[in-house]
PDB file of C-alpha atoms in Angstrom:
ATOM      1  CA  MET P   1     102.382 133.186 123.253  1.00 83.00           C
ATOM      2  CA  GLN P   2     102.458 134.841 119.865  1.00 92.00           C
ATOM      3  CA  VAL P   3      99.099 135.988 118.495  1.00 94.00           C
ATOM      4  CA  LYS P   4      99.107 136.629 114.745  1.00 96.00           C
ATOM      5  CA  GLU P   5      95.614 137.883 113.918  1.00 96.00           C
ATOM      6  CA  PRO P   6      92.483 139.453 115.419  1.00 95.00           C
ATOM      7  CA  TRP P   7      90.032 137.186 117.216  1.00 94.00           C
ATOM      8  CA  GLU P   8      92.543 134.308 117.319  1.00 96.00           C
ATOM      9  CA  VAL P   9      92.972 134.254 121.115  1.00 97.00           C
ATOM     10  CA  LEU P  10      90.622 135.668 123.756  1.00 96.00           C
ATOM     11  CA  GLY P  11      91.357 136.299 127.406  1.00 96.00           C
ATOM     12  CA  LEU P  12      88.342 135.956 129.712  1.00 95.00           C
ATOM     13  CA  ASP P  13      88.031 137.421 133.184  1.00 94.00           C
ATOM     14  CA  LEU P  14      85.381 138.084 135.794  1.00 93.00           C
ATOM     15  CA  THR P  15      85.569 140.996 138.244  1.00 94.00           C
ATOM     16  CA  GLY P  16      83.502 141.436 141.386  1.00 94.00           C
ATOM     17  CA  PRO P  17      81.493 141.519 143.438  1.00 96.00           C
ATOM     18  CA  LEU P  18      81.120 145.254 142.964  1.00 97.00           C
ATOM     19  CA  PRO P  19      78.417 147.562 144.356  1.00 97.00           C
ATOM     20  CA  GLU P  20      75.089 146.339 142.984  1.00 97.00           C
ATOM     21  CA  THR P  21      73.436 148.354 140.197  1.00 96.00           C
ATOM     22  CA  ALA P  22      69.746 149.216 139.903  1.00 96.00           C
ATOM     23  CA  ARG P  23      69.398 146.124 137.670  1.00 96.00           C
ATOM     24  CA  ASN P  24      71.006 143.835 140.272  1.00 97.00           C
ATOM     25  CA  LYS P  25      74.300 143.498 138.386  1.00 97.00           C
ATOM     26  CA  LYS P  26      77.392 143.150 140.563  1.00 98.00           C
ATOM     27  CA  PHE P  27      79.977 141.399 138.374  1.00 97.00           C
ATOM     28  CA  ILE P  28      81.693 142.433 135.138  1.00 97.00           C
ATOM     29  CA  PHE P  29      82.671 139.778 132.612  1.00 96.00           C
ATOM     30  CA  THR P  30      85.342 140.792 130.084  1.00 96.00           C
ATOM     31  CA  MET P  31      86.541 139.241 126.842  1.00 96.00           C
ATOM     32  CA  THR P  32      89.809 140.705 125.494  1.00 97.00           C
ATOM     33  CA  ASP P  33      91.116 140.085 121.981  1.00 97.00           C
ATOM     34  CA  LEU P  34      94.811 139.547 122.698  1.00 97.00           C
ATOM     35  CA  TYR P  35      95.857 140.815 119.244  1.00 97.00           C
ATOM     36  CA  THR P  36      93.945 144.115 119.035  1.00 97.00           C
ATOM     37  CA  LYS P  37      93.390 144.563 122.815  1.00 97.00           C
ATOM     38  CA  TRP P  38      89.691 145.211 122.065  1.00 97.00           C
ATOM     39  CA  VAL P  39      87.567 144.528 125.156  1.00 98.00           C
ATOM     40  CA  ILE P  40      83.945 143.445 125.422  1.00 96.00           C
ATOM     41  CA  ALA P  41      82.476 144.005 128.900  1.00 97.00           C
ATOM     42  CA  GLU P  42      79.171 142.560 130.084  1.00 97.00           C
ATOM     43  CA  PRO P  43      77.548 143.252 133.477  1.00 98.00           C
ATOM     44  CA  MET P  44      76.260 140.131 135.227  1.00 97.00           C
ATOM     45  CA  GLN P  45      74.074 139.344 138.235  1.00 97.00           C
ATOM     46  CA  SER P  46      76.104 136.334 139.345  1.00 94.00           C
ATOM     47  CA  LYS P  47      79.243 134.458 138.400  1.00 90.00           C
ATOM     48  CA  THR P  48      77.733 131.022 138.018  1.00 89.00           C
ATOM     49  CA  ALA P  49      79.055 128.768 135.279  1.00 85.00           C
ATOM     50  CA  ALA P  50      75.602 128.865 133.640  1.00 88.00           C
ATOM     51  CA  GLU P  51      75.522 132.664 133.408  1.00 92.00           C
ATOM     52  CA  VAL P  52      79.161 132.873 132.270  1.00 90.00           C
ATOM     53  CA  SER P  53      78.632 130.252 129.556  1.00 90.00           C
ATOM     54  CA  ALA P  54      75.490 132.049 128.350  1.00 93.00           C
ATOM     55  CA  VAL P  55      77.449 135.302 127.929  1.00 94.00           C
ATOM     56  CA  ILE P  56      80.315 133.524 126.136  1.00 93.00           C
ATOM     57  CA  THR P  57      77.895 131.756 123.791  1.00 94.00           C
ATOM     58  CA  THR P  58      76.045 134.986 122.973  1.00 95.00           C
ATOM     59  CA  LYS P  59      79.256 136.893 122.235  1.00 93.00           C
ATOM     60  CA  LEU P  60      80.688 134.109 120.062  1.00 93.00           C
ATOM     61  CA  TYR P  61      77.433 134.003 118.066  1.00 94.00           C
ATOM     62  CA  MET P  62      77.693 137.778 117.591  1.00 93.00           C
ATOM     63  CA  PHE P  63      81.387 137.986 116.689  1.00 92.00           C
ATOM     64  CA  GLY P  64      82.401 134.504 115.524  1.00 92.00           C
ATOM     65  CA  MET P  65      84.456 131.627 116.850  1.00 93.00           C
ATOM     66  CA  VAL P  66      88.021 131.924 118.112  1.00 94.00           C
ATOM     67  CA  ARG P  67      90.930 129.480 118.059  1.00 94.00           C
ATOM     68  CA  LYS P  68      91.852 129.691 121.737  1.00 95.00           C
ATOM     69  CA  ILE P  69      90.397 130.990 125.004  1.00 92.00           C
ATOM     70  CA  ILE P  70      92.559 131.763 128.026  1.00 93.00           C
ATOM     71  CA  THR P  71      91.196 132.099 131.581  1.00 89.00           C
ATOM     72  CA  ASP P  72      92.605 132.354 135.088  1.00 81.00           C
ATOM     73  CA  GLN P  73      91.087 128.937 135.936  1.00 71.00           C
ATOM     74  CA  GLY P  74      88.413 130.487 138.175  1.00 68.00           C
ATOM     75  CA  LYS P  75      85.734 127.984 139.233  1.00 63.00           C
ATOM     76  CA  GLU P  76      83.217 129.530 136.824  1.00 66.00           C
ATOM     77  CA  PHE P  77      85.569 128.619 133.935  1.00 64.00           C
ATOM     78  CA  VAL P  78      86.510 125.065 134.998  1.00 61.00           C
ATOM     79  CA  CYS P  79      84.392 121.959 134.422  1.00 59.00           C
ATOM     80  CA  LYS P  80      83.649 119.952 137.572  1.00 61.00           C
TER      81      LYS P  80
END
């Protein structure tokens, strides 16, 4: 895939479970701009679809919409 400009295509991923933090966070959600390679990382308590979608929505409100989102088809990214 050829990406021609910043914030055109984002890659999403979820890592964990990791050792739990003092604030009960044990997953790390990442959004990577595939043009600039800029990464946004957000600690999360769980990897439910509801929590993942809330983080995505918040970040898109902060930084703007994108043309395409790519995931690894993990269950938190796929509609039932």
